[in-house]
XYZ file of C-alpha atoms in Angstrom:
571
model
C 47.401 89.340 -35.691
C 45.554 87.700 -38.620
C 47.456 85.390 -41.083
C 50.041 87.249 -43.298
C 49.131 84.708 -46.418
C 46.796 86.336 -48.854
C 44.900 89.843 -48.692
C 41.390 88.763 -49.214
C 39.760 91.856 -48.434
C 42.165 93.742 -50.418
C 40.229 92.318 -53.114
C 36.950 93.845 -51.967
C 38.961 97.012 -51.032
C 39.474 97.616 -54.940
C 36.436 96.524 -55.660
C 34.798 99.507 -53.389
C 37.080 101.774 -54.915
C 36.582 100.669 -58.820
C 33.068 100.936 -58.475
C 33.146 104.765 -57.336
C 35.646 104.769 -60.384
C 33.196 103.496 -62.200
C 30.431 105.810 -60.969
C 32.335 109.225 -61.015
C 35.154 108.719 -64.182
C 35.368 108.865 -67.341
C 37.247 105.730 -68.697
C 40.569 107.659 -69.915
C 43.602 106.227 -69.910
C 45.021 109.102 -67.695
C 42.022 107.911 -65.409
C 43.108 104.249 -65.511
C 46.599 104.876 -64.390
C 45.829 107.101 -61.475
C 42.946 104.549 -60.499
C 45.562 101.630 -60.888
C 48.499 103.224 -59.207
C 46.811 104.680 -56.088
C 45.186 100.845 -55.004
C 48.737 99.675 -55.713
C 49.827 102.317 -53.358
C 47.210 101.385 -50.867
C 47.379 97.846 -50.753
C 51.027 97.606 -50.671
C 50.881 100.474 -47.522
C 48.082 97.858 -45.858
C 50.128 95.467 -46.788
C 53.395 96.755 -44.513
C 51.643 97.820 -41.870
C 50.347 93.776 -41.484
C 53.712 92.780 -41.662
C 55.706 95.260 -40.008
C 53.587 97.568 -37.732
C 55.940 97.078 -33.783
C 52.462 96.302 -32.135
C 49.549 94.144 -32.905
C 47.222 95.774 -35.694
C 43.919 94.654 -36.114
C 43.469 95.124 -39.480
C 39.894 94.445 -40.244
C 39.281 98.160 -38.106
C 42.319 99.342 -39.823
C 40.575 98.558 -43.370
C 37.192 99.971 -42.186
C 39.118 103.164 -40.596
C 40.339 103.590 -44.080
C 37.570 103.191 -45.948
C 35.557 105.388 -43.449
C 38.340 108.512 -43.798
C 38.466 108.139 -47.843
C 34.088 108.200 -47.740
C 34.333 111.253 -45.188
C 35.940 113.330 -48.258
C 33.027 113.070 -50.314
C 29.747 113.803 -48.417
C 27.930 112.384 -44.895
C 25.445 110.220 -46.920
C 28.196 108.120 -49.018
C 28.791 105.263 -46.328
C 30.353 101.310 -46.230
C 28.135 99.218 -44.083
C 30.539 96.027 -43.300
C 28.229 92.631 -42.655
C 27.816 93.125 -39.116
C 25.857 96.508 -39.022
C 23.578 95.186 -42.358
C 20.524 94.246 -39.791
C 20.512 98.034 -38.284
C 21.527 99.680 -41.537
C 17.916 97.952 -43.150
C 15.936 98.579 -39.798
C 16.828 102.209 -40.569
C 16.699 102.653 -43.891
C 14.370 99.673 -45.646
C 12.395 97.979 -43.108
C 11.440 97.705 -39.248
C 10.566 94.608 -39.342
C 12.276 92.228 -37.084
C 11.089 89.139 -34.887
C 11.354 90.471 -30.882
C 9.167 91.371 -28.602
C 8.310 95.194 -29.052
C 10.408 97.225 -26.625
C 13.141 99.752 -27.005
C 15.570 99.575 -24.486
C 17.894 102.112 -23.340
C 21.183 102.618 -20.728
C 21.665 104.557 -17.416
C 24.333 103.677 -14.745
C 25.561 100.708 -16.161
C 21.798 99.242 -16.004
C 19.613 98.186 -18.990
C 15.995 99.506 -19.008
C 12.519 100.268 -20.988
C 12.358 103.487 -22.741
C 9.869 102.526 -24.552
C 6.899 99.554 -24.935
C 4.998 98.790 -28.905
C 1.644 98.444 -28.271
C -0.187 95.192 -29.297
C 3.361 93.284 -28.810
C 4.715 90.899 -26.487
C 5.840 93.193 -23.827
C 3.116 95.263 -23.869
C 0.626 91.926 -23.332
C 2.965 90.748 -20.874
C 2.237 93.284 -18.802
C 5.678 95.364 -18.761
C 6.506 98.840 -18.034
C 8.063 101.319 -19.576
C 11.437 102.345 -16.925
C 11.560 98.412 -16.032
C 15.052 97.472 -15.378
C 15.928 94.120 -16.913
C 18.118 91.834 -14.680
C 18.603 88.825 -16.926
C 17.647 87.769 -20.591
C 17.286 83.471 -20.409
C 18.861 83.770 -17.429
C 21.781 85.948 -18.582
C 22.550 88.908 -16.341
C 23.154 91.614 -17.901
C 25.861 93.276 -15.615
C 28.652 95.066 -18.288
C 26.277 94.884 -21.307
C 25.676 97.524 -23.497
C 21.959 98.200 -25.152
C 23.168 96.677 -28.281
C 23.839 94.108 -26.989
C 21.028 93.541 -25.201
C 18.299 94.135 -27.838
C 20.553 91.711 -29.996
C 19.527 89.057 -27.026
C 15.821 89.906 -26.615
C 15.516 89.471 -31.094
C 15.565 86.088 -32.251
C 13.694 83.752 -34.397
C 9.718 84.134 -34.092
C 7.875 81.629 -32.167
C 10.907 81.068 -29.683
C 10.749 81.570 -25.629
C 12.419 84.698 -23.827
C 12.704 84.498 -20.335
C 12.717 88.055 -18.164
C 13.742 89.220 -15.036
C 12.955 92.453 -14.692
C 12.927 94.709 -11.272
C 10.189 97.314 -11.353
C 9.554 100.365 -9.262
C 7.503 99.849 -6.293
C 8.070 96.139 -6.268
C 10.442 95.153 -3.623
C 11.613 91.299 -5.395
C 12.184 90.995 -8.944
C 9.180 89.816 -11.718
C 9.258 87.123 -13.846
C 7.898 87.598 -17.098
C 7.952 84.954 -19.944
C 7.171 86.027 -23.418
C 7.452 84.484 -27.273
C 9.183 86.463 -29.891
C 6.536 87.106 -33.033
C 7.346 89.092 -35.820
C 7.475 92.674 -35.008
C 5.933 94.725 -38.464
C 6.302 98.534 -37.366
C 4.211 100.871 -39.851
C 5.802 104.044 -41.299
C 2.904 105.590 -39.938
C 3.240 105.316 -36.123
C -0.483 107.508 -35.744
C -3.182 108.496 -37.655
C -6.478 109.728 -36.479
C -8.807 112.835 -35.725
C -7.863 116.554 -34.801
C -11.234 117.498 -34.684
C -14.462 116.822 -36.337
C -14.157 116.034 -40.204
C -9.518 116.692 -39.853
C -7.427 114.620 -40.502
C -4.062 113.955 -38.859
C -1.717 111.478 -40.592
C 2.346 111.348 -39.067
C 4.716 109.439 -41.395
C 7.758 109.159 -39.694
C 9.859 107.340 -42.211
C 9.763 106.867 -45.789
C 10.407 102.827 -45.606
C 9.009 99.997 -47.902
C 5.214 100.722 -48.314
C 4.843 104.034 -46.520
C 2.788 105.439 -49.111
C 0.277 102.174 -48.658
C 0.575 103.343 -44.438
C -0.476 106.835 -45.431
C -3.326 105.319 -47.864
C -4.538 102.597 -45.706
C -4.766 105.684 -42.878
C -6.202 108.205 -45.392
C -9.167 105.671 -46.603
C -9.735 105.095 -42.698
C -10.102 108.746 -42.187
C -12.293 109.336 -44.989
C -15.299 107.212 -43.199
C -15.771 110.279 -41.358
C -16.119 112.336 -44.060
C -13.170 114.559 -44.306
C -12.598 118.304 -44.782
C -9.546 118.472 -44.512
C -6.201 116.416 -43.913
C -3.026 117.682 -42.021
C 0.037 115.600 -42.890
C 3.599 115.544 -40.831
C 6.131 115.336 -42.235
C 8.348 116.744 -39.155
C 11.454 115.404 -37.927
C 11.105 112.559 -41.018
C 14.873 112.129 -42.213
C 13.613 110.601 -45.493
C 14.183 107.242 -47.130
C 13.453 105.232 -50.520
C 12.525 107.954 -53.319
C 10.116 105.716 -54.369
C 8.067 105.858 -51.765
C 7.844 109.921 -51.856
C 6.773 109.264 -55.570
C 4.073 107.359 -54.838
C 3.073 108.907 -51.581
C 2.720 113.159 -53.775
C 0.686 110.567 -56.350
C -1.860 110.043 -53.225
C -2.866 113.829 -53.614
C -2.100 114.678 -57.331
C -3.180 113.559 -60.653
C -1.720 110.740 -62.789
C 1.269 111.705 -65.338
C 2.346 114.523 -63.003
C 5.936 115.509 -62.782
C 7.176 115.377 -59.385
C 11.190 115.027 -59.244
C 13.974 114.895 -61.586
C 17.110 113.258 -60.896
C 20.235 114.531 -62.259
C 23.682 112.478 -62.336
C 26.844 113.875 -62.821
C 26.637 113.047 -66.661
C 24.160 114.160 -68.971
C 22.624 110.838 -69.806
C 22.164 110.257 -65.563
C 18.582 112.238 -65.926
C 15.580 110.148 -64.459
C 12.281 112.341 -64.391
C 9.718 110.859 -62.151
C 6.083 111.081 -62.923
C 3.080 109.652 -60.847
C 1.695 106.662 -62.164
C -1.622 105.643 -60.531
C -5.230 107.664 -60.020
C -4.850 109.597 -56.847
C -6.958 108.736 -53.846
C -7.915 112.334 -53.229
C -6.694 114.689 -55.515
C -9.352 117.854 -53.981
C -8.935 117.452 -50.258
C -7.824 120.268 -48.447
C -4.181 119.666 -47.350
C -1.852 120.998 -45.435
C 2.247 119.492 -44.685
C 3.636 120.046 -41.404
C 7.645 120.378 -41.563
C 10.554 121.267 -39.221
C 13.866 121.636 -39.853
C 15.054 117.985 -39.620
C 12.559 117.206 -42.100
C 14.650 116.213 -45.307
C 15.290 113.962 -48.369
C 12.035 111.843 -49.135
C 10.175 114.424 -46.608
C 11.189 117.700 -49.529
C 10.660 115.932 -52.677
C 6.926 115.604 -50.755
C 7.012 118.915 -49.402
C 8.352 120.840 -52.558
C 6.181 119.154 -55.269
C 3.352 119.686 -53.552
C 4.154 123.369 -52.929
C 5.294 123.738 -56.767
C 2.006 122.149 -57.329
C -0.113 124.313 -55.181
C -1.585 121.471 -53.957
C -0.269 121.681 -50.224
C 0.269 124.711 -47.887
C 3.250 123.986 -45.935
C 3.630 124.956 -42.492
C 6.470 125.241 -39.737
C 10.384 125.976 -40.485
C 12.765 125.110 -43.004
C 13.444 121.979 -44.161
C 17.021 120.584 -43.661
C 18.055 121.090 -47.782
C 18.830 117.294 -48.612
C 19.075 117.321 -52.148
C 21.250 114.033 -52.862
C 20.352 111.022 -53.880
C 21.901 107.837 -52.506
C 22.096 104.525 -54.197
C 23.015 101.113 -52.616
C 25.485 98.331 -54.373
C 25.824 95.137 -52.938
C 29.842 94.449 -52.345
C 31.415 91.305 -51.704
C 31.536 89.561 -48.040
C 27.709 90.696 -47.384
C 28.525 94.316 -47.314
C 26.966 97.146 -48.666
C 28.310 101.091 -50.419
C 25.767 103.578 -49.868
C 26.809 106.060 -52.475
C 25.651 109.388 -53.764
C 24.715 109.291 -57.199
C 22.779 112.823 -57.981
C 20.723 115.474 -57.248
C 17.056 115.752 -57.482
C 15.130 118.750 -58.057
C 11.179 119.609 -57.634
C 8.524 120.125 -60.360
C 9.430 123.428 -60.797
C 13.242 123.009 -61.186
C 14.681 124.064 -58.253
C 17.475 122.020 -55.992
C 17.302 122.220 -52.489
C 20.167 121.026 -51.452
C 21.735 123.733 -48.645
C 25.733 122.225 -48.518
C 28.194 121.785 -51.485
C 30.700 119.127 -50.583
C 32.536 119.217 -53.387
C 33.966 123.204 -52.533
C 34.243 123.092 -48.892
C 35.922 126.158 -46.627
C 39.622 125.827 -45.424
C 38.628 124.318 -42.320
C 37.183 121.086 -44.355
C 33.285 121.790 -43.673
C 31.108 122.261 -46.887
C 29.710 125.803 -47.812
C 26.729 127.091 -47.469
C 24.862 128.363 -50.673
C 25.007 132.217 -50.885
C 21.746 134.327 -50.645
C 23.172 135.813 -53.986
C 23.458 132.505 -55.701
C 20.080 131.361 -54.842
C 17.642 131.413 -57.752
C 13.383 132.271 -58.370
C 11.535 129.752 -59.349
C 7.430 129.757 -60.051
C 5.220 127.289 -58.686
C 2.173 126.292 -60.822
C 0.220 129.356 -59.822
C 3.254 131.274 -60.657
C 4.301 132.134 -56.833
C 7.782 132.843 -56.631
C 10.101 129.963 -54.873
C 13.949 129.838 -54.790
C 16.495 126.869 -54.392
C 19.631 126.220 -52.582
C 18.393 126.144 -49.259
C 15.562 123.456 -48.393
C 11.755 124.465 -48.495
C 10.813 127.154 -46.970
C 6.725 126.892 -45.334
C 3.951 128.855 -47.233
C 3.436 129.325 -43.319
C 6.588 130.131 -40.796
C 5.626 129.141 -36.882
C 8.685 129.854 -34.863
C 10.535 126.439 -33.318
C 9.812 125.768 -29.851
C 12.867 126.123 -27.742
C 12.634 124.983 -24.190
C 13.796 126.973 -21.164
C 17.314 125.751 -19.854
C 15.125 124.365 -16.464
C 12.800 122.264 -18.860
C 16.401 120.782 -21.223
C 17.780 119.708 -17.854
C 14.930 117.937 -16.510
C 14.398 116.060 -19.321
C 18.680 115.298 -19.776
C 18.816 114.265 -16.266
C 15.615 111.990 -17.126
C 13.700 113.681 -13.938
C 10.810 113.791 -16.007
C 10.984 110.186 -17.581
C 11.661 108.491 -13.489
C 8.600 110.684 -12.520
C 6.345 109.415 -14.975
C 7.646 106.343 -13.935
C 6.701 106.650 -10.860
C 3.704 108.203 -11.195
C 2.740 104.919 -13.084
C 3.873 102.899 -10.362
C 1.316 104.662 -7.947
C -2.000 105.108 -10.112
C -3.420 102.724 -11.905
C -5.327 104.272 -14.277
C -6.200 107.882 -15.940
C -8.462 109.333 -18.052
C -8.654 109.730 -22.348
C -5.133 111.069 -23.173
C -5.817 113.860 -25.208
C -7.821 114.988 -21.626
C -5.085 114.540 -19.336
C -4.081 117.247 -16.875
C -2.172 117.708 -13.786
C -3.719 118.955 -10.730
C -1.681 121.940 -9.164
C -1.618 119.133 -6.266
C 0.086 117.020 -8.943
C 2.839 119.203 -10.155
C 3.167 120.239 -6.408
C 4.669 116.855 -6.033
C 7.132 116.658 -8.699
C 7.904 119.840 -7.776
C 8.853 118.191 -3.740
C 9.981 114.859 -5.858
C 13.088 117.553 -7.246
C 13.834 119.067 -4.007
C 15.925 116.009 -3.435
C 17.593 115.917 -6.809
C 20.440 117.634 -8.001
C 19.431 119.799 -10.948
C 21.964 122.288 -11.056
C 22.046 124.857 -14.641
C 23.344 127.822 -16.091
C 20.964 129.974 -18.014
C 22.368 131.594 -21.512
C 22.312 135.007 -19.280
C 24.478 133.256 -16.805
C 26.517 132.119 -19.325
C 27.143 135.005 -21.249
C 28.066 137.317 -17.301
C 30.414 134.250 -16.663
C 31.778 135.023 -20.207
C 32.243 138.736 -19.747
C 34.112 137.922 -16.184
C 36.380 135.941 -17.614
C 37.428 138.630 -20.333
C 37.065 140.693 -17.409
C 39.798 139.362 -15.473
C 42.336 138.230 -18.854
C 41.993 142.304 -19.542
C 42.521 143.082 -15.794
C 39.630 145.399 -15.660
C 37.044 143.076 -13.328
C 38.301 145.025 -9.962
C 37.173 148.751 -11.670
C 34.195 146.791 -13.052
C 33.929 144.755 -9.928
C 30.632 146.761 -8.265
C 28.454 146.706 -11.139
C 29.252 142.939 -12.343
C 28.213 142.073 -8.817
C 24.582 143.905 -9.576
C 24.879 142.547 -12.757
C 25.107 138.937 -10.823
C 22.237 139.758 -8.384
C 19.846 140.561 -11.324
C 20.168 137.777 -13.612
C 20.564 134.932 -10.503
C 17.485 132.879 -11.124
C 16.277 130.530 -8.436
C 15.531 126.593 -9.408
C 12.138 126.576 -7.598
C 10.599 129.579 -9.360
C 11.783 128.832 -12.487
C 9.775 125.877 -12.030
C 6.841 128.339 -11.008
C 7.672 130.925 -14.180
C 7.620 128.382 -16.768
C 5.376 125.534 -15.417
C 3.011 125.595 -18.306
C 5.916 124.220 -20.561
C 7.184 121.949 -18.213
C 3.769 120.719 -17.335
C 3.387 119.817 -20.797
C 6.629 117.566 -20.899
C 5.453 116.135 -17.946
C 2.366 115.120 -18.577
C 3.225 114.105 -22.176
C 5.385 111.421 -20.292
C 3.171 110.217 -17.838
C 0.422 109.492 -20.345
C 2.587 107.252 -22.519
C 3.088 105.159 -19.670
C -0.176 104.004 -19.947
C -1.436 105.259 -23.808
C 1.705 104.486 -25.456
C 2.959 106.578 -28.807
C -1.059 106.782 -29.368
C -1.196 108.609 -26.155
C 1.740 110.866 -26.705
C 0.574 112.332 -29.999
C -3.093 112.474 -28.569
C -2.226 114.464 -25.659
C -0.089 116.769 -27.440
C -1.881 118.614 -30.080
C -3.447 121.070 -27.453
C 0.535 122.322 -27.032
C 1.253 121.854 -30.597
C 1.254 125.194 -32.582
C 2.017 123.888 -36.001
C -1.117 121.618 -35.555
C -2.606 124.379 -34.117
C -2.308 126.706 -36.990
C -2.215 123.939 -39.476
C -6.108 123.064 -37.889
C -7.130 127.042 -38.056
C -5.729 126.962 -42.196
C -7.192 123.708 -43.156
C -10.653 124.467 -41.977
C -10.804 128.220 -43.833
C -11.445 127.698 -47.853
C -10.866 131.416 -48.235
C -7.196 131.294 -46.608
C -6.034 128.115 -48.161
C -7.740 130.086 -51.706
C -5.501 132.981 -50.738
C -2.032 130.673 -49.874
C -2.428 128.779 -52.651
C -3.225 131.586 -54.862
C -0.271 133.688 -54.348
C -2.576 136.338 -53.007
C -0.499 139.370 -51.362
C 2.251 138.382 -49.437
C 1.997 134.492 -50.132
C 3.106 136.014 -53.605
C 6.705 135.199 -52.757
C 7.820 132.331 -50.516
C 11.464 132.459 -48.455
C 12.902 135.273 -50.424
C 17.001 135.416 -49.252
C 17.050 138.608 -47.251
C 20.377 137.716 -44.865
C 17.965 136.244 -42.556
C 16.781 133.052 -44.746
C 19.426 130.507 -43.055
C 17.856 131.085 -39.543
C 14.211 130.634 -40.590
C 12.985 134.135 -39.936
């Protein structure tokens, strides 16, 4: 138990909890004496429970526990980062920059392995493999470590010696490898490059310090080749530092443009935010890939360039992030992410989907009604409406894998095969040319006939469902001969499964194999030819006369995500 003489962190408690005070109350008197009497009550129940509790507490988890449930009543985005999780909490959400040696490591079986190598790093130079297992780290097995704890042994200070042992596939002893930790600087913008002659393609995966620069320093690049058109994605980016989406709409758009507005809970908490700088292409054709885990940074981009007409936007909803979080320093090297406001686009509109503050009786925030959401006109005067993220100019229906391709992948069939495909030829051709043979997939297919790969698809499901009610209602034995035929017809058979949907599991496949020897260059390379937003987002940006028409509000582009019932599932 720690020492019963003084409460030090019940000083930083009521710090935490004055400066919410601060942030969400007026300074009445009424105010004052609630704020004062509940962190009385709470320290003096924290107190007892030191002091008194039969068993052992450890009240540093007890504190956080407490400060975790009181956060949890507010909203998912207001957080208290303690000192020990600061380095991943600014790897995530400021900067990727760390001194290692480029790897991402991940778990399976109590073993620590590669799930994935940086290119241009240590590892890569060194020669290792994604799906190496590592043995020992300086000469520390690794036996009952977790992958936190590992990667917290492979970072150090730059310029310092790391000692591998790694066992590979193929190789029957273990390899030494010896590396030197450098400075690992990890760009917003993980790919940038050509889609076809004269496009674009720029993916900016984060909005960290200086991702605008990243999407800049890649536009200027792509621009040597004398662009027509750019394609930007913005899919599956969870956002970041407002800033950077500022800057990053004042890329495409004109100085002294409006492109956000804050709003605080008072009146006087209004910040409008206006690009600054000459734009470095303010008449390229554009189009915005997004998805629905696209969200806070990713829609203020997204939704001021679609109230400016300056972007079509292609793919599903966006996830309706409207909140803004700020961070304030607290005491013992910690950190309150709190939510301060709401932002809305150019044309007024919040897209924020959940309100936290009037949740359901079960606890989870509601949903904006269809009937509450409101029009809004983009510059061209097409019709827009709020309360539920952006919705495209340009709707492609998600990509939903069949239940054989999900378990492939979960088992990590797929990710061992590629491994062991590496492990057995040396080389390939260009990525984005890379096929499998029908001789090829022939042997994954005989790899799996040795692995268990057992599933249930929905059909399945749903019979085993209608048995069970079946049998609770006692009517399965009159039902009993046609659930049977039922049975017979939707019984699906592992191998041709992998026959009736090898095209998407194909793709997977050979998705994974190239990035065993093209990296996250290779990935995105190889798949645009299975990429339908890119796909459609290459056949829009390369017709004036249909981005004219988008743009325009011409016909049925007059009126963007209407609510008609069906809004909330993207149709």
């Amino acid at each position: 138990m720690e020492k019963r003489k003084g409460y030090p962190r019940l000083k930083w408690v009521v710090y935490v909890l004055i400066v919410i005070a601060g942030l969400f109350s007026f300074a009445f008197v009424d105010d004052l004496f609630l704020i004062s009497k509940n962190l009385d009550t709470f320290a003096s129940i924290y107190k007892e429970i030191n002091l008194s509790y039969v068993d052992e507490v450890n009240t540093s988890k007890l504190m956080k526990t407490g400060i975790d449930a009181m956060l949890a009543e507010l909203d998912p985005y207001t957080q208290y980062v303690p000192e020990s999780e600061m380095e991943d909490f600014k790897l995530k959400f400021v900067s990727s920059e760390y001194d290692g040696i480029g790897v991402k490591i991940g778990a399976r079986n109590g073993k620590v392995f590669i799930s994935e190598i940086f290119e241009n790093f240590p590892a890569q130079q060194a020669g290792m493999q994604v799906g190496d297992e590592i043995l020992e780290i300086n000469h520390v097995g690794l036996k009952e470590k977790s992958p936190d704890q590992a990667s917290l042994m492979l970072k150090g200070p730059q310029n310092t010696p790391l000692d591998l042992l790694i066992s590979r596939m193929g190789h029957s002893k273990p390899i030494e490898v010896h590396l030197v930790r450098v400075d690992i600087k990890q760009s917003s913008v993980p790919y940038y490059g050509l889609l076809a002659e004269h496009i674009g393609y720029i993916k900016l995966d984060r909005f960290q310090v200086n991702a605008a620069q990243d999407v800049t320093n890649g536009l200027l690049d792509l621009r040597k080749h004398k662009l027509n058109g750019l394609v930007l994605d913005l899919r599956d980016n969870g956002g970041g530092m407002v800033a950077e989406a500022i800057k990053l709409v004042n890329v495409f758009v004109n100085r002294g443009i409006k492109v956000a507005v804050q709003k605080g809970r008072h009146q006087d908490q209004i910040t409008v935010y206006q690009t600054t700088a000459e734009p470095v292409d303010m008449h390229l054709p554009l189009v915005v890939l997004m998805n629905s885990n696209s969200a806070s940074a990713s829609e203020i981009v997204a939704g001021a360039l679609q109230d400016l007409d300056r972007a079509v936007i292609i793919g599903q909803r966006s996830f309706g992030k409207g909140l803004v979080q700020q961070t304030i320093n607290m005491p013992y090297n910690s950190l309150l992410k709190i939510t301060i406001a709401k932002y809305y686009t150019p044309s007024g509109r919040c897209i924020q989907a959940l309100d936290y503050a009037h949740r359901e009786a079960s606890g989870d925030a509601t949903k904006v009604a269809d009937s509450l959401m409101r029009e809004y006109k983009t510059k061209a005067g097409r019709s827009v409406y709020d309360g539920n993220g952006i919705y495209p100019d340009i709707f492609i229906k998600p990509m939903d894998y069949h239940a054989i391709t999900k378990v492939l992948i979960n088992k990590d069939y797929i990710f061992d095969y590629a491994t062991k495909f590496r492990s057995e030829v040396g080389k390939i051709g260009e990525a984005k040319n890379f096929r499998l043979s029908d001789a090829d997939y022939e042997k994954f297919v005989l790899y799996l006939s040795t692995k268990d790969y057992s599933y249930d698809t929905p059909t399945e499901l749903a019979l085993s469902e209608l048995i069970d009610e079946a049998m609770k209602e006692g009517t399965a034995s009159q039902i009993k001969a046609e659930l049977e035929a039922l049975r017979v017809k939707v019984y699906h058979s592992k191998k041709s499964d992998l026959s009736q949907f090898q095209d998407e599991v194909r793709a997977v496949l050979e998705n994974e194999i190239v990035s065993r020897y093209y990296f996250e260059r290779g990935r995105f390379e190889q798949s645009f030819q299975y990429d339908k937003e890119v796909q459609e987002a290459l056949k829009v940006v390369t017709n004036k006369a249909t981005m004219t028409t988008i743009l325009g509000g011409v016909g049925t582009y007059k009126i963007i995500g209407k609510p008609d019932g069906n809004f909330s599932d993207n149709n």
